[in-house]
CSV table of C-alpha atoms and ligand atoms in Angstrom, one decimal:
chain,number,residue,atom,x,y,z
A,1,MET,CA,-59.6,-85.5,44.7
A,2,PHE,CA,-56.5,-85.9,42.6
A,3,VAL,CA,-57.3,-82.5,40.4
A,4,THR,CA,-57.9,-80.8,44.2
A,5,ILE,CA,-54.7,-82.0,44.8
A,6,PHE,CA,-53.5,-81.1,41.7
A,7,THR,CA,-54.6,-78.1,41.9
A,8,ASN,CA,-53.2,-77.2,45.1
A,9,THR,CA,-49.9,-78.4,44.7
A,10,LEU,CA,-49.3,-76.2,40.9
A,11,TYR,CA,-50.4,-73.1,43.6
A,12,ILE,CA,-48.8,-73.6,45.8
A,13,THR,CA,-45.6,-73.9,43.5
A,14,LYS,CA,-46.6,-71.0,41.4
A,15,VAL,CA,-45.8,-68.9,45.1
A,16,THR,CA,-43.2,-70.4,45.8
A,17,ASN,CA,-41.6,-69.4,41.9
A,18,SER,CA,-42.5,-65.8,42.5
A,19,LEU,CA,-41.1,-65.7,46.7
A,20,ARG,CA,-37.7,-67.2,44.6
A,21,PHE,CA,-38.0,-64.7,41.7
A,22,LEU,CA,-38.8,-61.9,44.8
A,23,MET,CA,-35.4,-63.1,46.8
A,24,THR,CA,-33.4,-63.3,44.2
A,25,SER,CA,-34.6,-59.3,42.8
A,26,VAL,CA,-34.4,-58.1,45.9
A,27,TYR,CA,-30.6,-60.0,46.8
A,28,LYS,CA,-29.7,-58.3,43.3
A,29,ILE,CA,-30.6,-54.9,43.8
A,30,LEU,CA,-29.3,-55.5,47.6
A,31,ILE,CA,-26.1,-55.8,45.7
A,32,THR,CA,-26.7,-53.5,42.5
A,33,VAL,CA,-26.5,-50.6,46.1
A,34,LEU,CA,-23.6,-51.7,47.6
A,35,MET,CA,-21.3,-52.4,45.4
A,36,LEU,CA,-22.0,-48.4,43.7
A,37,ALA,CA,-21.1,-48.0,47.3
A,38,VAL,CA,-18.4,-49.1,47.6
A,39,MET,CA,-17.3,-48.6,43.7
A,40,THR,CA,-18.0,-44.5,44.9
A,41,SER,CA,-15.6,-44.9,48.1
A,42,CYS,CA,-12.8,-46.3,46.8
A,43,LYS,CA,-13.7,-43.9,42.8
A,44,LYS,CA,-9.6,-41.1,43.4
A,45,PRO,CA,-11.4,-37.4,45.3
A,46,GLU,CA,-8.5,-36.2,42.1
A,47,SER,CA,-8.7,-38.3,39.7
A,48,PRO,CA,-9.7,-36.9,36.2
A,49,GLY,CA,-13.4,-36.7,36.4
A,50,ASP,CA,-17.1,-35.6,33.5
A,51,ASP,CA,-18.9,-34.4,37.3
A,52,ASN,CA,-17.8,-31.3,36.9
A,53,ASN,CA,-17.6,-29.0,33.3
A,54,ARG,CA,-14.8,-27.9,33.0
A,55,PRO,CA,-13.0,-27.9,30.2
A,56,LYS,CA,-10.6,-30.8,29.4
A,57,ASN,CA,-8.9,-29.4,26.1
A,58,LEU,CA,-8.0,-26.3,24.1
A,59,GLU,CA,-12.2,-26.5,22.6
A,60,GLU,CA,-13.1,-26.4,25.5
A,61,TYR,CA,-11.2,-24.5,26.4
A,62,TYR,CA,-12.1,-21.7,24.4
A,63,MET,CA,-15.9,-22.4,24.1
A,64,VAL,CA,-16.5,-20.4,28.1
A,65,ASN,CA,-15.6,-18.0,29.9
A,66,GLU,CA,-14.1,-18.8,33.3
A,67,GLY,CA,-10.9,-19.0,34.5
A,68,LEU,CA,-9.8,-19.9,37.9
A,69,LYS,CA,-10.7,-17.7,40.5
A,70,ASP,CA,-14.3,-19.4,39.2
A,71,TYR,CA,-13.3,-21.9,40.3
A,72,PHE,CA,-10.8,-21.1,43.3
A,73,ALA,CA,-11.7,-17.7,44.5
A,74,ALA,CA,-14.9,-18.8,45.5
A,75,ASP,CA,-13.6,-21.4,48.1
A,76,TYR,CA,-10.3,-21.9,48.0
A,77,PHE,CA,-7.8,-18.9,47.7
A,78,ASP,CA,-7.6,-15.8,45.2
A,79,MET,CA,-5.9,-17.0,41.9
A,80,GLY,CA,-3.0,-14.3,40.9
A,81,MET,CA,-0.2,-13.6,38.9
A,82,ALA,CA,2.8,-10.8,38.8
A,83,ILE,CA,3.1,-9.2,36.0
A,84,ALA,CA,4.7,-5.6,34.4
A,85,PRO,CA,3.4,-2.5,33.4
A,86,GLU,CA,3.0,-3.4,30.1
A,87,ALA,CA,0.8,-6.5,30.8
A,88,VAL,CA,-1.8,-3.6,31.1
A,89,ASP,CA,-1.8,-1.9,27.7
A,90,ASP,CA,-0.8,-5.6,26.1
A,91,PRO,CA,-4.7,-7.7,24.7
A,92,ASP,CA,-3.9,-10.6,25.7
A,93,ASP,CA,-2.3,-10.3,28.6
A,94,MET,CA,-5.0,-8.6,29.7
A,95,GLU,CA,-7.2,-11.7,28.3
A,96,LEU,CA,-5.9,-14.2,30.8
A,97,MET,CA,-5.5,-11.8,34.1
A,98,ILE,CA,-8.9,-11.0,33.6
A,99,ARG,CA,-10.6,-14.0,33.2
A,100,HIS,CA,-8.1,-15.6,35.4
A,101,CYS,CA,-7.0,-13.8,38.2
A,102,SER,CA,-9.2,-12.4,41.7
A,103,SER,CA,-6.2,-11.0,43.0
A,104,LEU,CA,-2.6,-9.5,40.9
A,105,THR,CA,1.2,-7.7,41.6
A,106,ALA,CA,3.4,-5.8,40.6
A,107,GLU,CA,7.1,-8.0,39.0
A,108,ASN,CA,9.5,-5.1,40.4
A,109,VAL,CA,7.8,-2.1,40.2
A,110,MET,CA,6.7,-1.6,43.2
A,111,LYS,CA,10.2,-2.3,44.5
A,112,TRP,CA,12.2,0.0,46.4
A,113,SER,CA,14.5,1.0,43.9
A,114,THR,CA,11.4,1.9,41.1
A,115,LEU,CA,10.1,3.5,44.1
A,116,GLN,CA,12.0,6.4,45.3
A,117,PRO,CA,15.6,5.8,42.6
A,118,THR,CA,16.9,9.0,44.1
A,119,GLU,CA,15.7,10.4,48.4
A,120,GLY,CA,12.9,12.3,48.6
A,121,THR,CA,11.8,11.5,44.5
A,122,PHE,CA,8.8,9.4,44.8
A,123,ASN,CA,7.5,8.2,41.3
A,124,PHE,CA,3.9,6.4,41.6
A,125,SER,CA,3.3,5.9,37.5
A,126,TYR,CA,4.1,2.4,37.0
A,127,ALA,CA,3.0,0.8,39.9
A,128,ASP,CA,-0.7,2.8,40.0
A,129,LYS,CA,-1.3,2.0,36.5
A,130,ILE,CA,-0.8,-1.7,37.8
A,131,VAL,CA,-3.4,-1.2,40.1
A,132,ASN,CA,-5.3,1.3,38.5
A,133,PHE,CA,-5.8,-2.6,35.9
A,134,ALA,CA,-7.2,-4.2,38.7
A,135,ILE,CA,-9.1,-1.6,40.4
A,136,ALA,CA,-10.4,-1.5,37.1
A,137,ASN,CA,-11.2,-5.2,37.1
A,138,ALA,CA,-12.4,-6.0,40.6
A,139,MET,CA,-9.0,-7.8,41.1
A,140,LYS,CA,-6.9,-7.1,45.1
A,141,VAL,CA,-3.9,-6.3,44.9
A,142,ARG,CA,-1.1,-7.1,46.9
A,143,GLY,CA,2.0,-5.3,47.5
A,144,HIS,CA,5.4,-6.8,47.4
A,145,THR,CA,7.8,-5.5,48.2
A,146,LEU,CA,8.9,-2.7,51.2
A,147,CYS,CA,11.3,-3.8,51.8
A,148,TRP,CA,14.3,-5.8,50.7
A,149,HIS,CA,18.3,-5.9,49.9
A,150,GLN,CA,17.7,-6.2,46.2
A,151,GLN,CA,16.8,-3.7,43.6
A,152,VAL,CA,17.6,-1.2,46.2
A,153,PRO,CA,19.1,1.4,45.8
A,154,SER,CA,23.0,2.2,47.2
A,155,TRP,CA,22.0,6.0,48.5
A,156,ILE,CA,19.9,4.6,51.9
A,157,PHE,CA,23.2,3.3,53.2
A,158,GLU,CA,25.4,6.2,52.2
A,159,ASP,CA,25.5,9.7,53.9
A,160,ASN,CA,28.4,12.1,52.4
A,161,GLY,CA,30.3,9.5,50.5
A,162,GLN,CA,30.5,7.2,54.2
A,163,ALA,CA,28.0,4.5,54.9
A,164,ALA,CA,24.7,5.9,57.0
A,165,THR,CA,24.1,5.5,60.6
A,166,LYS,CA,21.9,3.5,62.7
A,167,GLU,CA,19.6,5.9,62.7
A,168,LEU,CA,19.4,7.2,59.1
A,169,VAL,CA,19.6,3.5,57.6
A,170,LEU,CA,15.8,3.4,59.7
A,171,GLU,CA,14.1,6.4,58.8
A,172,ARG,CA,15.1,6.1,56.3
A,173,LEU,CA,13.4,2.5,55.5
A,174,ARG,CA,10.2,4.4,58.1
A,175,THR,CA,9.9,7.6,55.5
A,176,HIS,CA,10.7,5.0,51.8
A,177,ILE,CA,7.1,3.3,54.3
A,178,GLN,CA,5.2,5.5,55.2
A,179,MET,CA,5.3,7.1,52.0
A,180,VAL,CA,4.3,4.0,49.5
A,181,VAL,CA,1.9,2.7,52.0
A,182,THR,CA,0.2,6.4,52.5
A,183,HIS,CA,-0.1,6.2,48.5
A,184,PHE,CA,-1.3,2.7,48.3
A,185,LYS,CA,-3.8,3.2,51.9
A,186,GLY,CA,-7.7,1.5,50.8
A,187,LYS,CA,-6.2,-0.2,47.1
A,188,VAL,CA,-2.9,-2.7,48.0
A,189,TYR,CA,-4.7,-5.0,50.4
A,190,ALA,CA,-1.6,-7.2,51.2
A,191,TRP,CA,2.2,-6.0,51.4
A,192,ASP,CA,4.9,-8.0,51.9
A,193,VAL,CA,6.7,-5.5,54.3
A,194,VAL,CA,10.1,-7.9,54.3
A,195,ASN,CA,11.5,-10.1,51.9
A,196,GLU,CA,14.0,-12.6,52.6
A,197,ALA,CA,15.2,-12.0,55.4
A,198,ILE,CA,16.7,-15.4,56.6
A,199,ASP,CA,19.6,-17.0,56.2
A,200,ASP,CA,19.2,-20.5,54.3
A,201,GLY,CA,23.1,-21.2,55.9
A,202,SER,CA,23.9,-21.2,59.4
A,203,GLY,CA,22.8,-18.5,60.3
A,204,ILE,CA,19.9,-15.9,60.8
A,205,TYR,CA,19.5,-13.5,59.3
A,206,LYS,CA,21.2,-12.2,55.9
A,207,PRO,CA,24.1,-10.9,56.4
A,208,THR,CA,22.4,-8.1,54.0
A,209,THR,CA,23.4,-5.0,54.2
A,210,TRP,CA,20.6,-3.6,55.8
A,211,TYR,CA,22.0,-6.4,57.9
A,212,ASN,CA,25.0,-5.1,58.8
A,213,ILE,CA,24.3,-1.5,59.3
A,214,CYS,CA,20.3,-2.0,61.8
A,215,GLY,CA,21.2,-5.8,63.6
A,216,ASP,CA,17.0,-7.3,63.1
A,217,GLU,CA,16.0,-4.2,64.3
A,218,TYR,CA,15.4,-3.5,60.6
A,219,ILE,CA,12.1,-6.2,60.7
A,220,ILE,CA,10.6,-4.8,63.3
A,221,GLU,CA,10.6,-1.0,61.7
A,222,ALA,CA,9.6,-1.8,58.9
A,223,PHE,CA,6.7,-3.6,60.2
A,224,LYS,CA,6.0,-0.7,62.9
A,225,ALA,CA,5.9,1.9,60.4
A,226,ALA,CA,3.9,-0.3,57.6
A,227,ARG,CA,1.2,-1.1,60.4
A,228,GLU,CA,1.0,2.4,61.2
A,229,ALA,CA,0.6,4.0,58.2
A,230,ASP,CA,-2.2,1.3,57.0
A,231,PRO,CA,-3.6,-0.6,60.5
A,232,ASP,CA,-6.5,-2.6,58.0
A,233,ALA,CA,-3.8,-3.9,55.8
A,234,LYS,CA,-2.5,-7.0,56.2
A,235,LEU,CA,0.9,-7.7,56.6
A,236,PHE,CA,3.3,-10.7,55.2
A,237,TYR,CA,7.0,-11.6,55.6
A,238,ASN,CA,7.4,-13.2,53.0
A,239,ASP,CA,10.5,-16.2,51.8
A,240,TYR,CA,12.4,-18.2,49.6
A,241,SER,CA,12.3,-22.8,51.0
A,242,ALA,CA,10.3,-22.1,53.7
A,243,THR,CA,9.9,-25.4,54.1
A,244,GLN,CA,12.9,-26.7,53.6
A,245,PRO,CA,13.0,-28.0,58.0
A,246,THR,CA,16.1,-26.3,59.1
A,247,LYS,CA,15.1,-22.3,57.4
A,248,SER,CA,11.4,-23.1,58.2
A,249,GLU,CA,12.5,-23.5,62.2
A,250,LYS,CA,13.9,-19.9,61.0
A,251,ILE,CA,11.4,-17.4,60.1
A,252,PHE,CA,9.0,-19.2,62.8
A,253,ASP,CA,11.0,-18.1,65.0
A,254,LEU,CA,10.5,-14.6,63.2
A,255,LEU,CA,6.7,-14.5,62.7
A,256,GLU,CA,6.6,-15.7,66.0
A,257,LYS,CA,8.3,-12.6,67.4
A,258,LEU,CA,5.8,-10.2,65.4
A,259,LYS,CA,2.7,-12.3,65.9
A,260,ASN,CA,3.3,-11.7,69.8
A,261,GLN,CA,3.7,-7.9,68.5
A,262,ASP,CA,0.0,-7.8,66.3
A,263,LEU,CA,2.5,-6.1,63.8
A,264,VAL,CA,2.0,-10.0,61.5
A,265,ASP,CA,-0.7,-11.7,59.6
A,266,GLY,CA,0.7,-14.4,57.3
A,267,LEU,CA,3.4,-15.6,55.6
A,268,GLY,CA,4.4,-15.7,52.1
A,269,MET,CA,5.7,-18.5,51.3
A,270,GLU,CA,7.0,-18.2,46.8
A,271,GLY,CA,6.8,-20.9,45.4
A,272,HIS,CA,9.0,-21.8,43.2
A,273,TRP,CA,9.9,-24.9,42.7
A,274,ASN,CA,10.6,-27.6,40.6
A,275,ILE,CA,8.7,-30.9,38.9
A,276,ASP,CA,10.2,-33.0,41.6
A,277,ALA,CA,10.2,-31.3,44.9
A,278,PRO,CA,9.4,-29.6,47.9
A,279,ALA,CA,8.1,-33.2,48.7
A,280,SER,CA,3.8,-33.6,50.0
A,281,GLU,CA,5.3,-34.4,53.4
A,282,THR,CA,7.9,-31.5,53.4
A,283,ILE,CA,5.1,-28.7,52.5
A,284,THR,CA,1.7,-30.3,55.1
A,285,ALA,CA,4.4,-30.0,57.1
A,286,ALA,CA,5.6,-26.1,56.8
A,287,LEU,CA,2.2,-26.0,57.1
A,288,ASN,CA,1.1,-27.3,59.7
A,289,LYS,CA,3.6,-26.1,61.7
A,290,TYR,CA,3.3,-22.4,60.7
A,291,GLY,CA,-0.9,-23.1,61.1
A,292,THR,CA,-0.3,-23.2,65.2
A,293,LEU,CA,0.9,-19.2,64.6
A,294,GLY,CA,-2.7,-18.6,63.5
A,295,ILE,CA,-1.5,-16.5,61.0
A,296,GLU,CA,-2.3,-16.6,57.1
A,297,ILE,CA,-0.1,-17.9,54.2
A,298,HIS,CA,-0.4,-16.6,50.8
A,299,ILE,CA,1.7,-18.4,47.9
A,300,THR,CA,3.7,-15.8,46.2
A,301,GLU,CA,5.4,-16.2,43.6
A,302,MET,CA,4.3,-19.5,42.0
A,303,ASP,CA,6.4,-21.6,39.4
A,304,VAL,CA,7.6,-24.7,38.6
A,305,SER,CA,10.7,-25.3,36.7
A,306,VAL,CA,11.7,-28.4,34.6
A,307,TYR,CA,15.0,-28.2,35.9
A,308,PRO,CA,14.7,-30.6,39.5
A,309,ASN,CA,19.0,-29.4,39.3
A,310,THR,CA,19.5,-25.3,39.3
A,311,SER,CA,22.2,-26.6,36.6
A,312,ASP,CA,20.2,-28.9,34.0
A,313,PRO,CA,21.1,-28.4,30.6
A,314,GLN,CA,17.7,-27.2,28.4
A,315,VAL,CA,15.6,-29.2,27.9
A,316,ASP,CA,12.6,-29.3,24.6
A,317,TYR,CA,9.1,-28.9,26.1
A,318,THR,CA,8.5,-32.8,25.3
A,319,THR,CA,5.0,-34.6,26.2
A,320,SER,CA,6.7,-36.3,29.0
A,321,ILE,CA,8.1,-32.6,30.1
A,322,GLU,CA,5.0,-31.8,29.7
A,323,SER,CA,3.4,-34.8,32.0
A,324,SER,CA,5.6,-34.1,34.5
A,325,LEU,CA,4.6,-30.8,34.9
A,326,ALA,CA,1.1,-31.3,35.3
A,327,ALA,CA,1.6,-33.9,37.9
A,328,ALA,CA,3.9,-31.8,39.9
A,329,TYR,CA,1.4,-29.0,39.4
A,330,SER,CA,-1.2,-31.0,40.6
A,331,ARG,CA,0.1,-32.5,43.8
A,332,PHE,CA,1.0,-28.8,45.6
A,333,PHE,CA,-2.6,-28.1,43.9
A,334,ASN,CA,-4.2,-31.1,45.1
A,335,LEU,CA,-2.1,-29.5,48.9
A,336,PHE,CA,-3.0,-26.1,48.1
A,337,ARG,CA,-6.8,-27.1,48.9
A,338,SER,CA,-7.1,-29.3,51.2
A,339,ASN,CA,-5.0,-26.4,53.7
A,340,ARG,CA,-7.6,-24.1,52.4
A,341,ASP,CA,-8.0,-23.9,55.9
A,342,TYR,CA,-4.5,-21.5,55.8
A,343,ILE,CA,-4.0,-20.8,52.6
A,344,SER,CA,-5.6,-17.6,50.9
A,345,SER,CA,-3.7,-17.1,47.6
A,346,VAL,CA,-1.8,-18.5,44.6
A,347,THR,CA,-0.2,-16.2,42.6
A,348,PHE,CA,1.8,-17.7,40.2
A,349,TRP,CA,5.4,-15.4,39.5
A,350,GLY,CA,5.1,-14.3,35.5
A,351,ILE,CA,1.5,-14.8,32.9
A,352,THR,CA,3.5,-16.7,30.2
A,353,ASP,CA,5.9,-19.3,29.9
A,354,ALA,CA,7.6,-15.9,27.3
A,355,HIS,CA,8.2,-14.5,31.1
A,356,SER,CA,9.3,-16.1,33.1
A,357,TRP,CA,12.5,-14.3,34.4
A,358,LEU,CA,12.9,-18.7,34.8
A,359,ASN,CA,13.9,-17.9,31.7
A,360,ASN,CA,17.3,-16.7,32.6
A,361,TRP,CA,18.2,-17.5,35.9
A,362,PRO,CA,20.7,-19.7,37.2
A,363,ILE,CA,21.6,-20.0,33.8
A,364,PRO,CA,21.7,-17.3,30.3
A,365,GLY,CA,19.5,-18.2,27.7
A,366,ARG,CA,18.1,-21.6,29.2
A,367,THR,CA,14.0,-21.8,28.4
A,368,ASN,CA,11.9,-23.2,31.3
A,369,TYR,CA,8.6,-23.1,31.0
A,370,PRO,CA,6.7,-22.7,34.6
A,371,LEU,CA,3.6,-21.4,34.4
A,372,LEU,CA,0.1,-22.3,33.0
A,373,PHE,CA,0.5,-20.4,29.8
A,374,ASN,CA,2.6,-20.9,27.0
A,375,SER,CA,4.2,-17.7,24.7
A,376,ASP,CA,1.0,-18.1,22.8
A,377,HIS,CA,-1.1,-17.4,25.2
A,378,GLU,CA,-2.7,-20.9,25.2
A,379,PRO,CA,-3.5,-22.7,28.5
A,380,LYS,CA,-1.2,-26.2,29.1
A,381,LYS,CA,-2.2,-29.0,30.1
A,382,VAL,CA,-1.3,-28.3,33.9
A,383,TYR,CA,-4.3,-26.5,33.7
A,384,PHE,CA,-6.3,-28.5,32.3
A,385,TRP,CA,-4.7,-31.1,35.3
A,386,ILE,CA,-5.6,-28.5,37.9
A,387,ILE,CA,-8.8,-27.2,37.4
A,388,ASP,CA,-10.4,-30.9,37.0
A,389,PHE,CA,-11.2,-31.8,41.5
B,1,LIG,C1,12.9,-13.4,44.5
B,1,LIG,C2,11.5,-12.1,44.6
B,1,LIG,C3,10.9,-11.5,43.6
B,1,LIG,C4,11.2,-11.5,42.0
B,1,LIG,C5,11.4,-12.9,42.1
B,1,LIG,C6,12.4,-13.1,41.0
B,1,LIG,O1,12.0,-14.5,44.6
B,1,LIG,O2,11.1,-11.3,46.1
B,1,LIG,O3,10.6,-9.7,43.7
B,1,LIG,O4,12.2,-10.1,42.0
B,1,LIG,O5,12.6,-13.3,43.4
B,1,LIG,O6,12.0,-13.4,39.9
């Protein structure tokens, strides 16, 4: 009897212990699953991650072949650079373009002063060199730019020593656009048709020679001529400070007017920004506003100055400057990626820091460090930050 009770008690104790052990294990598993779920949902999506196998430093960069286009073009936007024709003869520049670009822009040689320096004399040789290189390497070409008030010859606005009439100026504009767009038809997929026509001050349009002679009619005429010459090309209006609230109102109105006549497909936001500005909210507000027009956005001339104020004195490229630049670019690229529904192309204004126009502007001789690659053609810290997502 005693033995039976003892055996039963022992058996019950064993079962209870097993149950307790089972419950504790289930409990532990549940807690672990719960903690993992919380940790996963709290992980910052943009924090430097080990969840991709992209290079994190120079050594790893040279161990792979992929570049910007491989990380961005399929799921986000084309990646491009603005270049001079000499770049397609420079092995180091060529290597960077081929590795990183799905799109190219001529930095200067598609502007009027190069293409038609004197009336009726067209010189396409420099631009052709860039276009042929792009095509040979399966890159798209953005055309820049058909009508601007700079790098434009004065003959357009003159007639036998007198000011040319509006009719003559518009006729010359139409002829230029017809010739240029036809020459590159099927090769240039998007054109910055009119560049920087909106005023930064209280006016609507910049009081340029174009505007002073033709009023705003020249803008409409330029777009009409481009549309007629190549109906398949995407037509863009391009400008700086396009996120600035007052200026963006005016740009919006112009785009709306063009869009109502089916003359425009997109806005080129230049992207000459700096390590402090524009603020993320400002960029987002502008993108949402332009987005209501149902047009594409291209970031056409991206470079990030390390000088928040244009008059800041020369600085060296210290670790702290390098980190500020990387943080700024990461912020901009996070915004670009989360707005990929609007943004379909991002072009850097240059290949390496060595040849950036910002080395001389607005202070001649001041060195800037605004691009992803240094003068030795090596990726800077900023490169590793923006591809780490
Ligand atoms: C403007 C123009 C570009 C280029 C830059 C400075 O943004 O649109 O073509 O000239 O200035 O290099």
